[in-house]
mmCIF file of C-alpha atoms in Angstrom:
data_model
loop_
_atom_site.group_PDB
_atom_site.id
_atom_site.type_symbol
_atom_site.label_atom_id
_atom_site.label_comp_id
_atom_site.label_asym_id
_atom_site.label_seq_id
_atom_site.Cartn_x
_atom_site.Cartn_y
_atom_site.Cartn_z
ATOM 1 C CA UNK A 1125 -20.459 -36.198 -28.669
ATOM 2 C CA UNK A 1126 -20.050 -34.495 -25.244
ATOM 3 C CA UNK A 1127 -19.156 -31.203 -25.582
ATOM 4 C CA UNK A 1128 -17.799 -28.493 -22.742
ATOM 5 C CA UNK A 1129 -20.824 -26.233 -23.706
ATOM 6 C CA UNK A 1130 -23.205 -28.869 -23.545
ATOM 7 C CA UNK A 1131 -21.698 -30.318 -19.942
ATOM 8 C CA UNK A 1132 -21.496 -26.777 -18.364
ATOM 9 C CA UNK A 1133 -25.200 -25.794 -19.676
ATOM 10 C CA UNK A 1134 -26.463 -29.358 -17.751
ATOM 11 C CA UNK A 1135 -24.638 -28.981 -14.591
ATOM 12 C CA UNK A 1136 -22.038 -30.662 -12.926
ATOM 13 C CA UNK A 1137 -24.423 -32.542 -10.656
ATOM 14 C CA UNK A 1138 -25.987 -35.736 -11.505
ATOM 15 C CA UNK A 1139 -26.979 -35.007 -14.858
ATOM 16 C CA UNK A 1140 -23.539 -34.095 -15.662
ATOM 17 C CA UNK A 1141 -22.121 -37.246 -14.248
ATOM 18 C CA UNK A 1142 -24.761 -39.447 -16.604
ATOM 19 C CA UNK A 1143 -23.778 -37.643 -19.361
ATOM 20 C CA UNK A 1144 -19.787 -38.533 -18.886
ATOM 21 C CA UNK A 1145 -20.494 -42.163 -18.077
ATOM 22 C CA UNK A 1146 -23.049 -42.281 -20.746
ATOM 23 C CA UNK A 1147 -25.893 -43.425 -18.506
ATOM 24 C CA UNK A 1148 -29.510 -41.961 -17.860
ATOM 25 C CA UNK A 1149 -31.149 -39.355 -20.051
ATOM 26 C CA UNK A 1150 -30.178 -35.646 -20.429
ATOM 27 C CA UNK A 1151 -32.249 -33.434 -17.924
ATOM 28 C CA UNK A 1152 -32.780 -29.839 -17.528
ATOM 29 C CA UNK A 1153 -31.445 -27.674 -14.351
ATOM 30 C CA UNK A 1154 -33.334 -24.216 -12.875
ATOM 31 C CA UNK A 1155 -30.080 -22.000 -13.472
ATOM 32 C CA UNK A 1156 -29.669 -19.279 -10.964
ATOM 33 C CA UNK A 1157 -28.845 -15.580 -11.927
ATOM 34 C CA UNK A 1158 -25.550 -15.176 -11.500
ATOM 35 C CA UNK A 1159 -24.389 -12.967 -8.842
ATOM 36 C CA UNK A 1160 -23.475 -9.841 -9.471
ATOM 37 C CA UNK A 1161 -21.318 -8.759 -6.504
ATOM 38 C CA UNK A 1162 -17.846 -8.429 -7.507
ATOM 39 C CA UNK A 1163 -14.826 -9.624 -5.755
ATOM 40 C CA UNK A 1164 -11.249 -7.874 -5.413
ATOM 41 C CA UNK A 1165 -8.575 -10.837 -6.159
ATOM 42 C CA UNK A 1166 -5.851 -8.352 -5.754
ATOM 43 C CA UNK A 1167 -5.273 -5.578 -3.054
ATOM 44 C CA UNK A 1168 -2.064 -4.603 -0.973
ATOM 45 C CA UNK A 1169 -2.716 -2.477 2.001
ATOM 46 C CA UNK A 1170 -0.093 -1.125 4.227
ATOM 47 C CA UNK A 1171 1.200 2.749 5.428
ATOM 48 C CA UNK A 1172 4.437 3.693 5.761
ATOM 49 C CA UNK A 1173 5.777 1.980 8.824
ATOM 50 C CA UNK A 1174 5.473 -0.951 6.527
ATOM 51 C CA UNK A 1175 7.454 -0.078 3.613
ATOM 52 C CA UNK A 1176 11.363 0.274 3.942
ATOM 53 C CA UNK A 1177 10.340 4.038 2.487
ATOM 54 C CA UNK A 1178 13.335 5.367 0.803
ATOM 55 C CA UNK A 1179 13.814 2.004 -1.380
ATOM 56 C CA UNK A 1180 10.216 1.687 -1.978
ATOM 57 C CA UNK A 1181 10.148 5.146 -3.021
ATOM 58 C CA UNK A 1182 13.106 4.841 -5.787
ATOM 59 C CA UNK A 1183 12.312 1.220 -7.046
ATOM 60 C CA UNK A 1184 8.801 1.147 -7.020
ATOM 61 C CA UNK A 1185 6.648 4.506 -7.037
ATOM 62 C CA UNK A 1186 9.318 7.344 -8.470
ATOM 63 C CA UNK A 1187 11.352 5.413 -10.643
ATOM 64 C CA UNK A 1188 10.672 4.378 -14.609
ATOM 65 C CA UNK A 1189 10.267 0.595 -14.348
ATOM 66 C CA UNK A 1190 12.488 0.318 -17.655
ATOM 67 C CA UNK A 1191 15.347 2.415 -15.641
ATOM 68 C CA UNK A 1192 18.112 1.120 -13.424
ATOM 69 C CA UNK A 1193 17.288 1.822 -9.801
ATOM 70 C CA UNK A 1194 20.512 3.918 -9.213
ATOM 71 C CA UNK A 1195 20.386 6.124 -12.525
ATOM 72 C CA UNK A 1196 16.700 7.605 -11.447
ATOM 73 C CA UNK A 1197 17.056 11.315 -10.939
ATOM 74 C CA UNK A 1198 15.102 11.208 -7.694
ATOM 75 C CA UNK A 1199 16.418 14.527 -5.541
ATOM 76 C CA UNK A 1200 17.180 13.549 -2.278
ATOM 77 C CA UNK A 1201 15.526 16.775 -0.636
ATOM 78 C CA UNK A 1202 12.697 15.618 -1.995
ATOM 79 C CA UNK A 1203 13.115 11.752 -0.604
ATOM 80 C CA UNK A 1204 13.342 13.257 2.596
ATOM 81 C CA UNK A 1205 10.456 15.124 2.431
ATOM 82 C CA UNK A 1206 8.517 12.340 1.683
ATOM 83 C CA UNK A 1207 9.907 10.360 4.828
ATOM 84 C CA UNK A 1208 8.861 12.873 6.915
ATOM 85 C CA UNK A 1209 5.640 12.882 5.864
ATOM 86 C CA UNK A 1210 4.752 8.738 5.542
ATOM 87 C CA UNK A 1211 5.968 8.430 9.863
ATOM 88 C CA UNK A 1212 4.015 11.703 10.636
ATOM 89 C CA UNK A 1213 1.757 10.135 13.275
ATOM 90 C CA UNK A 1214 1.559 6.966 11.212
ATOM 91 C CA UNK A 1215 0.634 4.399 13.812
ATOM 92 C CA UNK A 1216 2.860 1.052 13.954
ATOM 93 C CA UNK A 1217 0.420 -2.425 13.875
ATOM 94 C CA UNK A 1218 0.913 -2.771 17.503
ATOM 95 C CA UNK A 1219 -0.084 0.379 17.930
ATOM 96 C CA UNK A 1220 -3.519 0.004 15.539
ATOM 97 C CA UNK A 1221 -4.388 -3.537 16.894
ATOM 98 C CA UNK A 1222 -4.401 -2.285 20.584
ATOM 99 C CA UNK A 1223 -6.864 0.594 19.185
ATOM 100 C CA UNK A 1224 -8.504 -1.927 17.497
ATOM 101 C CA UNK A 1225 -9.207 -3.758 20.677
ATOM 102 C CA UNK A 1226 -10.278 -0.762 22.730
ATOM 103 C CA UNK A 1227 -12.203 0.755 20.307
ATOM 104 C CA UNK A 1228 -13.806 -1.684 17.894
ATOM 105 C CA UNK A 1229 -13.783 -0.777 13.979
ATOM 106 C CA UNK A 1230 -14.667 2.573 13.793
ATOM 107 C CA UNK A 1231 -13.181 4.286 10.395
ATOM 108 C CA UNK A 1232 -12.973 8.193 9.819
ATOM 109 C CA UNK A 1233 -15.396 9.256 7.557
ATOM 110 C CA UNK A 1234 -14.026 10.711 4.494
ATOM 111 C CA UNK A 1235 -13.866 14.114 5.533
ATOM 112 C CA UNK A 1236 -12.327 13.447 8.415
ATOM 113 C CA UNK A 1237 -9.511 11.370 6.720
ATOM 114 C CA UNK A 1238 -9.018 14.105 4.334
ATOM 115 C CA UNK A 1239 -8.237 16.266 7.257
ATOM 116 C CA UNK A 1240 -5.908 14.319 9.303
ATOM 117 C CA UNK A 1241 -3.947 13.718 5.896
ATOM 118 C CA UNK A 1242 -3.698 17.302 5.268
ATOM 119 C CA UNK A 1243 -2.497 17.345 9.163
ATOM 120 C CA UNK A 1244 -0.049 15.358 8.321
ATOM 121 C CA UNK A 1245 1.528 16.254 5.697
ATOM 122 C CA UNK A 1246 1.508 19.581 7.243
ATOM 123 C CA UNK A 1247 3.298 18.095 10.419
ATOM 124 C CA UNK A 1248 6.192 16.750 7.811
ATOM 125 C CA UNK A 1249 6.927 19.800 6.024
ATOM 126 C CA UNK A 1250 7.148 21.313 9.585
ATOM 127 C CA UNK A 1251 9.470 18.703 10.619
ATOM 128 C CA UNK A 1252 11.380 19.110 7.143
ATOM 129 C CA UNK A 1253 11.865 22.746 7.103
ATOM 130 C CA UNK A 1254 13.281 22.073 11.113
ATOM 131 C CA UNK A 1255 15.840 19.699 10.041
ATOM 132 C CA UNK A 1256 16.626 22.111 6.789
ATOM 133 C CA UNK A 1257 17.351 24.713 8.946
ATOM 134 C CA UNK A 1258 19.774 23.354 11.382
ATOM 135 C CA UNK A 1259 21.318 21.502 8.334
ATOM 136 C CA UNK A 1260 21.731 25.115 6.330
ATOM 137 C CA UNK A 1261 22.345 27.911 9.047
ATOM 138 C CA UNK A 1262 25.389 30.545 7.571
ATOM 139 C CA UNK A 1263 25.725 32.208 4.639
ATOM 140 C CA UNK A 1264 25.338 30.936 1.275
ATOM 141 C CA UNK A 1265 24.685 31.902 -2.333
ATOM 142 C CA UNK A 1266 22.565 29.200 -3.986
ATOM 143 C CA UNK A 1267 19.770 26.619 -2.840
ATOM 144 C CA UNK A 1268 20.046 23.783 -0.967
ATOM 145 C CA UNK A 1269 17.437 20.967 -2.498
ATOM 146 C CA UNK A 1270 15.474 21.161 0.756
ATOM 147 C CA UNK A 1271 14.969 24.533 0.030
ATOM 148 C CA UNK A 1272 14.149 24.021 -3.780
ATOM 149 C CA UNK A 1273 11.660 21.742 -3.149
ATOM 150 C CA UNK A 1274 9.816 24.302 -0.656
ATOM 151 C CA UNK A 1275 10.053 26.569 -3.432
ATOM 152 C CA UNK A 1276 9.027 24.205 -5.863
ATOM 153 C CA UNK A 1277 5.842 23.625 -3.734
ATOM 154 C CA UNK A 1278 5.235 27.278 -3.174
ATOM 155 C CA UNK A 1279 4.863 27.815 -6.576
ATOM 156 C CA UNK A 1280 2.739 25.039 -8.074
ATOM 157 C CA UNK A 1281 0.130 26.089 -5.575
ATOM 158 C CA UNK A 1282 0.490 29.559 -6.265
ATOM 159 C CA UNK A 1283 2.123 30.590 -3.345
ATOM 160 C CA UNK A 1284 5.695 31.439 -4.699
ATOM 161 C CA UNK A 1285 7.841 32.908 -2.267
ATOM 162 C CA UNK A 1286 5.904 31.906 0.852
ATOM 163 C CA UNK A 1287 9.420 30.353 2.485
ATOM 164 C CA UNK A 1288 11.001 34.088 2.355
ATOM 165 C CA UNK A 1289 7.716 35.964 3.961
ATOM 166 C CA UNK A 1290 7.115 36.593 7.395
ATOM 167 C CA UNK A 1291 5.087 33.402 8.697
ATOM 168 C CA UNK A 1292 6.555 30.706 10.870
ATOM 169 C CA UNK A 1293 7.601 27.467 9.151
ATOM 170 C CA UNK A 1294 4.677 25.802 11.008
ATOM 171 C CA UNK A 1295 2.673 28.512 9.334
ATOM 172 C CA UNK A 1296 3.823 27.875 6.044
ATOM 173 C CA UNK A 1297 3.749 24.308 6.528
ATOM 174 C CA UNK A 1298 -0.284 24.931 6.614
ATOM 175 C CA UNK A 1299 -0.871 27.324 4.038
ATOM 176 C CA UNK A 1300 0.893 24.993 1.836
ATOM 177 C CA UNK A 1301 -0.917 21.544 3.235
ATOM 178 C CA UNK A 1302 -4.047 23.417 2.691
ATOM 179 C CA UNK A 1303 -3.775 24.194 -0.936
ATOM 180 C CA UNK A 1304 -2.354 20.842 -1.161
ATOM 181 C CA UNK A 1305 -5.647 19.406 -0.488
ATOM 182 C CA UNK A 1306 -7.501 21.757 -1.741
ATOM 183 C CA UNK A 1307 -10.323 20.275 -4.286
ATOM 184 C CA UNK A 1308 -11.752 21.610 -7.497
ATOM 185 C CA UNK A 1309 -15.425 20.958 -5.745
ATOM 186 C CA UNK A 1310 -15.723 20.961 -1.619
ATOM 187 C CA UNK A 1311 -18.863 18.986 -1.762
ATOM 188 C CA UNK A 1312 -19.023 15.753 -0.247
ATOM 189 C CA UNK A 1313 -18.485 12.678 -2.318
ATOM 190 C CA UNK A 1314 -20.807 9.707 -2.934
ATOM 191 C CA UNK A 1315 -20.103 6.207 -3.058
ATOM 192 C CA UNK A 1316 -17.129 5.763 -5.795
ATOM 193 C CA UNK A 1317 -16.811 9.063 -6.341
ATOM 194 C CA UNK A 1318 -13.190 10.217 -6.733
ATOM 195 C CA UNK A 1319 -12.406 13.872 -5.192
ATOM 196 C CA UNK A 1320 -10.648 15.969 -8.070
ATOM 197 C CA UNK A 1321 -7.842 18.600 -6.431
ATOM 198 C CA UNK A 1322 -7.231 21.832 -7.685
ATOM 199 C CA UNK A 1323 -3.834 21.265 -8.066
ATOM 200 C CA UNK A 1324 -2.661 17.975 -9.775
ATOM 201 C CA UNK A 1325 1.102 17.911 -10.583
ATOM 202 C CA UNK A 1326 2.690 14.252 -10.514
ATOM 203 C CA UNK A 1327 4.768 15.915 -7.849
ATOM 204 C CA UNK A 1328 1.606 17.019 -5.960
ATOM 205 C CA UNK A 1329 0.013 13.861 -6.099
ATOM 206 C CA UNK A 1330 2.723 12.186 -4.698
ATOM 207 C CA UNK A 1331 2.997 14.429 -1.678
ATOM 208 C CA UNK A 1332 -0.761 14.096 -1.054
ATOM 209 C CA UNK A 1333 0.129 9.785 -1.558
ATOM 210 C CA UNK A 1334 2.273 10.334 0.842
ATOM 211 C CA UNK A 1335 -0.086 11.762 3.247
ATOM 212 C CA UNK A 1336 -2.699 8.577 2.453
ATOM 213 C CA UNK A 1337 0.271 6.554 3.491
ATOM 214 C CA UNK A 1338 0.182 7.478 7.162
ATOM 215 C CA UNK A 1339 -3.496 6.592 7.414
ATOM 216 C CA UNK A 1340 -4.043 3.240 10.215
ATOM 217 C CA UNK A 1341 -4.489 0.220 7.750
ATOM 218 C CA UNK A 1342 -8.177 -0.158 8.213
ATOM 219 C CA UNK A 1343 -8.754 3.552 7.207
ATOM 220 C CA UNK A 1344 -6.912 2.239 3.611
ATOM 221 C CA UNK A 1345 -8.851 -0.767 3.556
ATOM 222 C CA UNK A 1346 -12.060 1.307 4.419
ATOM 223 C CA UNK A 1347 -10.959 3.667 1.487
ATOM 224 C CA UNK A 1348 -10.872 0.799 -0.707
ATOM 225 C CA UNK A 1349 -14.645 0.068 0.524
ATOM 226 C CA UNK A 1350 -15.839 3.533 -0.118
ATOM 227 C CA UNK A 1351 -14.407 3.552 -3.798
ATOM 228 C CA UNK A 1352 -14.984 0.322 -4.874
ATOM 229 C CA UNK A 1353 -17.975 -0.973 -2.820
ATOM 230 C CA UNK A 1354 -21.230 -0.624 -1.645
ATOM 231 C CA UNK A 1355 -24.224 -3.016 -2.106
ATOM 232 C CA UNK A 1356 -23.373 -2.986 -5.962
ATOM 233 C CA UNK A 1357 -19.548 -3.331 -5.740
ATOM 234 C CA UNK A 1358 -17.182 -5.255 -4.415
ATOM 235 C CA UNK A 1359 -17.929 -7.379 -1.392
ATOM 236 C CA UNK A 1360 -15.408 -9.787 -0.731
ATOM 237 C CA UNK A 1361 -11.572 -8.286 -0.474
ATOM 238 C CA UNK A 1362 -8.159 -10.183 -0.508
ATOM 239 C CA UNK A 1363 -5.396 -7.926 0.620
ATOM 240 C CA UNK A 1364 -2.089 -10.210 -0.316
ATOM 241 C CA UNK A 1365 0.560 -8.895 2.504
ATOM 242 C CA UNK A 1366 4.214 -7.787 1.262
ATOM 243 C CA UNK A 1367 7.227 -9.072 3.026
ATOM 244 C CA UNK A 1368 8.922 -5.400 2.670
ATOM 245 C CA UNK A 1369 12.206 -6.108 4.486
ATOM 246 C CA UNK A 1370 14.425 -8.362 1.865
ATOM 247 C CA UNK A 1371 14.914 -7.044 -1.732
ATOM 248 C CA UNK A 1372 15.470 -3.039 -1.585
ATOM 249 C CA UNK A 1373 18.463 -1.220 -2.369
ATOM 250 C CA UNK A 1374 18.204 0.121 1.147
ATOM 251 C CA UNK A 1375 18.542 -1.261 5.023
ATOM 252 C CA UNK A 1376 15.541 0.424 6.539
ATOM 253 C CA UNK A 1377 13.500 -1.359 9.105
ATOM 254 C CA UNK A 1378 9.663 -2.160 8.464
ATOM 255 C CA UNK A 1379 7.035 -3.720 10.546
ATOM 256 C CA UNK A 1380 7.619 -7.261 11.298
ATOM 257 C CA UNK A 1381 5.591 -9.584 9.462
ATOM 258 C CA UNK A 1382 4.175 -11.275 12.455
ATOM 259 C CA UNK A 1383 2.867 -8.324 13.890
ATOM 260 C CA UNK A 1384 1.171 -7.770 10.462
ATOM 261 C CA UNK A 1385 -0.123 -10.896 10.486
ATOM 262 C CA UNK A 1386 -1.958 -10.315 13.670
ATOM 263 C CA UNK A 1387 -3.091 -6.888 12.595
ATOM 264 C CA UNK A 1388 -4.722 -8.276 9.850
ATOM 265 C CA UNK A 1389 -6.143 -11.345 11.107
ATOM 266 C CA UNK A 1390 -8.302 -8.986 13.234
ATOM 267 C CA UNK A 1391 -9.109 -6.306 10.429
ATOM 268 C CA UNK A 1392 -10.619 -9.639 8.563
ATOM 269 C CA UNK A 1393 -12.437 -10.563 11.397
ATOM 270 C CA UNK A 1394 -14.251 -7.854 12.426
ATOM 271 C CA UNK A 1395 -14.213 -5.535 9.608
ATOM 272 C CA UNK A 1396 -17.972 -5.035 8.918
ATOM 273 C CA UNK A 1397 -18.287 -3.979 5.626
ATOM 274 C CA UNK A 1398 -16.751 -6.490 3.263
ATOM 275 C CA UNK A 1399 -15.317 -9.816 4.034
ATOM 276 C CA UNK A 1400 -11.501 -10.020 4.149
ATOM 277 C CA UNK A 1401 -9.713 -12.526 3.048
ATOM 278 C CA UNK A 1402 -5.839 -12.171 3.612
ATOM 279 C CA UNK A 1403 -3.160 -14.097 1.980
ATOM 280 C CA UNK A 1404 0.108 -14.560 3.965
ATOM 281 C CA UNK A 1405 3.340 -13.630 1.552
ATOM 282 C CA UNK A 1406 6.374 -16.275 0.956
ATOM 283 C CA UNK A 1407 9.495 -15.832 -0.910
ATOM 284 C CA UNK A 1408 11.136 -19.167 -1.864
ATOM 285 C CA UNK A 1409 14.670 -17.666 -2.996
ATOM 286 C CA UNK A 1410 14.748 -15.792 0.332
ATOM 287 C CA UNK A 1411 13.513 -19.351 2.363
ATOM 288 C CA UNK A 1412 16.223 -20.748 0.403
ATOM 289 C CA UNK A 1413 18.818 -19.091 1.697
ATOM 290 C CA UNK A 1414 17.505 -18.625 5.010
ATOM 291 C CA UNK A 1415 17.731 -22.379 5.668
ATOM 292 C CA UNK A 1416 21.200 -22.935 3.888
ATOM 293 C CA UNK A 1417 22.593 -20.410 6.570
ATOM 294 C CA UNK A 1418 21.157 -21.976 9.524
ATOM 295 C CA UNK A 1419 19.070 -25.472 8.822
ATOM 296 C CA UNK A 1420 16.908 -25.399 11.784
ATOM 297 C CA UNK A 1421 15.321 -22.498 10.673
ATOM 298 C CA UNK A 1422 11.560 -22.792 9.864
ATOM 299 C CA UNK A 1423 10.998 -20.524 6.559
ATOM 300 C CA UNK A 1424 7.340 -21.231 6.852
ATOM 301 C CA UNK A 1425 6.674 -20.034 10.453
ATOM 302 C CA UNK A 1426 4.979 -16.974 9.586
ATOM 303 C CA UNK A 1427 2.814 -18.914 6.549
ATOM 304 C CA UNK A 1428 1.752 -21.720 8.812
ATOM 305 C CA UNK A 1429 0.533 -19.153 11.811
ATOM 306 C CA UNK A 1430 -0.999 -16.749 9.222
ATOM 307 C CA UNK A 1431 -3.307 -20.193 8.130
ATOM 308 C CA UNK A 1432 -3.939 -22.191 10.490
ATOM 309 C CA UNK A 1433 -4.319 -19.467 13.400
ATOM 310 C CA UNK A 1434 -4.879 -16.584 11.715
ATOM 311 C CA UNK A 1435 -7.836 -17.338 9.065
ATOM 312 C CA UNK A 1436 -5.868 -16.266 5.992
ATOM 313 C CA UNK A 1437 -7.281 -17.612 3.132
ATOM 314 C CA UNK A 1438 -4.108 -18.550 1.776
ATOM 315 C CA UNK A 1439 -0.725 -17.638 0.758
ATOM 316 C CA UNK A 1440 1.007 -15.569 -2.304
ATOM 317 C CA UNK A 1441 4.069 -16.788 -3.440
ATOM 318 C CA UNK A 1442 6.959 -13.120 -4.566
ATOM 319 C CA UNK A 1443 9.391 -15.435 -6.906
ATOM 320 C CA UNK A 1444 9.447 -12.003 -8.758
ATOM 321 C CA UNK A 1445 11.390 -11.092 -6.023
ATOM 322 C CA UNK A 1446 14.358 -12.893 -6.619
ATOM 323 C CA UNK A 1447 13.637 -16.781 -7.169
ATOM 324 C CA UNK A 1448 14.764 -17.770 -11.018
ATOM 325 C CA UNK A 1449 13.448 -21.426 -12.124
ATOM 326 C CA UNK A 1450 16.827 -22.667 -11.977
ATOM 327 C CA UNK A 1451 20.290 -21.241 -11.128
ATOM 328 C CA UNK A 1452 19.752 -19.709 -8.526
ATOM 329 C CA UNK A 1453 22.726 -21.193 -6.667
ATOM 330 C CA UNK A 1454 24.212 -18.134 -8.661
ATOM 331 C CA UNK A 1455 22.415 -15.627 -6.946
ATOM 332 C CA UNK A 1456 23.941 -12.936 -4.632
ATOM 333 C CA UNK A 1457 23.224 -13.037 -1.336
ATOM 334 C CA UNK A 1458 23.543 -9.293 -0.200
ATOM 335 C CA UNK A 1459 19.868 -8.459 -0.627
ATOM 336 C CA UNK A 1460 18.416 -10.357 2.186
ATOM 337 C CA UNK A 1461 18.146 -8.865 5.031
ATOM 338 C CA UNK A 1462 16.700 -9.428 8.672
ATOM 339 C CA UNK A 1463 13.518 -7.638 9.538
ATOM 340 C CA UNK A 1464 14.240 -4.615 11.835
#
């Protein structure tokens, strides 16, 4: 008897072929040592020109995933604050592939990263105290949420009542960046190493995720390299894109998903320090309905291109998403929406 042990110990050359037609003797194969560079089957990299941010905010990273969308107690102060901070100097695709062209692949290195995050997220909570202001001038007796979420900041890195002293809000808007990023240890990490922050609220982490979100994609993806790889770790990454602009409760606009495409074609091939291999996104409910409203639409424009021009290795399917496996003639139609 032929067992799957016995065929997978002998090979699935010729000596495995004799053994399932029952010809020829059994023979002995040199077995090579496996390899032990590990491979990411699973990454999604984008910033926050990608992501329609106020949707993706409330149904994805804020929200409990056993909780209606529109019954999370989410503050919208604090929505906006994030807003301002993931499209402070975020650059579009366009925008990265043309540096890409001029300049080559050059990442940050981690501290400078750290620093242009901290920038950032300085440069929103500059741009959100602005808005505050004009929105709050004349008297008034209690809080806006703007202003409690300031506060809120202030305090958890021990700088309560910073928004009634003396400094400028740009001023503030540093002091508060800077203990925002502030780490338990200012030495400079190694390979994998994960920095640990001095202050580590759920609320402070997700200002300083915010500020990783307006990072170019390659810096994310280069991120990913300095965590996870090295000679001994992963070596071989498959970012699976996101087609961001159907499905949210919202109507923001998001990058186009051809100019991702592009952008990402060109991160695989020149990134040096890992291969890339992309896989193009598809949603068949959203296809679905895309060709019932106008026939000569081609749903699978973007998936063919990504393929056979762009060198993805292949495509993800999002049913997820929206697709059911059957009924879907049922489904409404409201949530699909034209990319911006």
């Amino acid at each position: 008897m032929i067992t799957r042990r016995r065929l997978m110990q002998n090979g699935f050359g010729l000596g495995g072929l004799s053994l399932l037609f029952g010809c020829g003797s059994i023979r002995k194969y040199f077995q090579p040592e496996v390899s032990r560079t590990a491979i990411d089957i699973h990454a999604h990299i984008f910033n926050g020109r990608d992501v329609p941010i106020v949707g993706f905010l409330k149904q994805v990273i804020l929200r409990d995933p056993h909780e209606p969308v529109e019954d999370m107690p989410i503050t919208e102060g604090f929505l906006k604050l994030l807003t301002k901070i993931m499209l402070s100097g975020t650059p579009g695709a366009a925008q990265e592939l043309e540096t890409l062209n001029k300049r080559g692949f050059a990442p940050l290195s981690e501290p400078e990263v750290l620093r242009r995050d901290e920038q950032n997220v300085a440069n929103g909570l500059t741009a959100f105290s602005a808005d505050m202001g004009q929105q709050t001038a004349g008297l008034r007796t209690t809080r806006t949420e703007e202003e409690l979420v300031l506060d809120q900041i202030a305090a958890e890195v021990g700088q309560p009542g910073l928004r009634n002293s003396l400094q400028t809000p740009e001023n503030q808007a540093r002091i508060l960046a800077a203990q925002i990023f502030k780490p338990e240890d200012a030495g400079a990490l190694s390979q994998g190493e994960i920095r640990s922050y001095r202050h580590r609220s759920p609320f402070i982490q997700t200002i300083r995720w915010a500020g990783l979100q307006t990072r170019p994609r390659v810096d994310i993806l280069a991120e990913l390299g300095r965590l996870y790889g090295g000679p001994s770790g992963i070596r071989m990454f498959s970012p699976s894109l996101v087609d961001f602009s159907a499905w949210f409760s919202t109507n923001e606009g998001v990058t186009p998903l051809e100019t991702l495409i592009t952008l990402f074609s060109a991160i695989a091939k020149g990134f040096p320090n890992a291969l890339v291999l992309n896989f193009a996104p598809f949603c068949p409910l959203r296809a679905a309905l895309e060709t019932e409203d106008d026939p000569a639409i081609d749903t699978l424009r973007h998936v063919k291109r990504a393929v056979q021009e762009g060198g993805f290795a292949g495509v993800k399917l999002y049913p997820p998403m929206g697709f059911l496996p059957a009924g879907n003639e049922r489904v409404e139609r409201r949530c699909c929406r034209t990319p911006a």
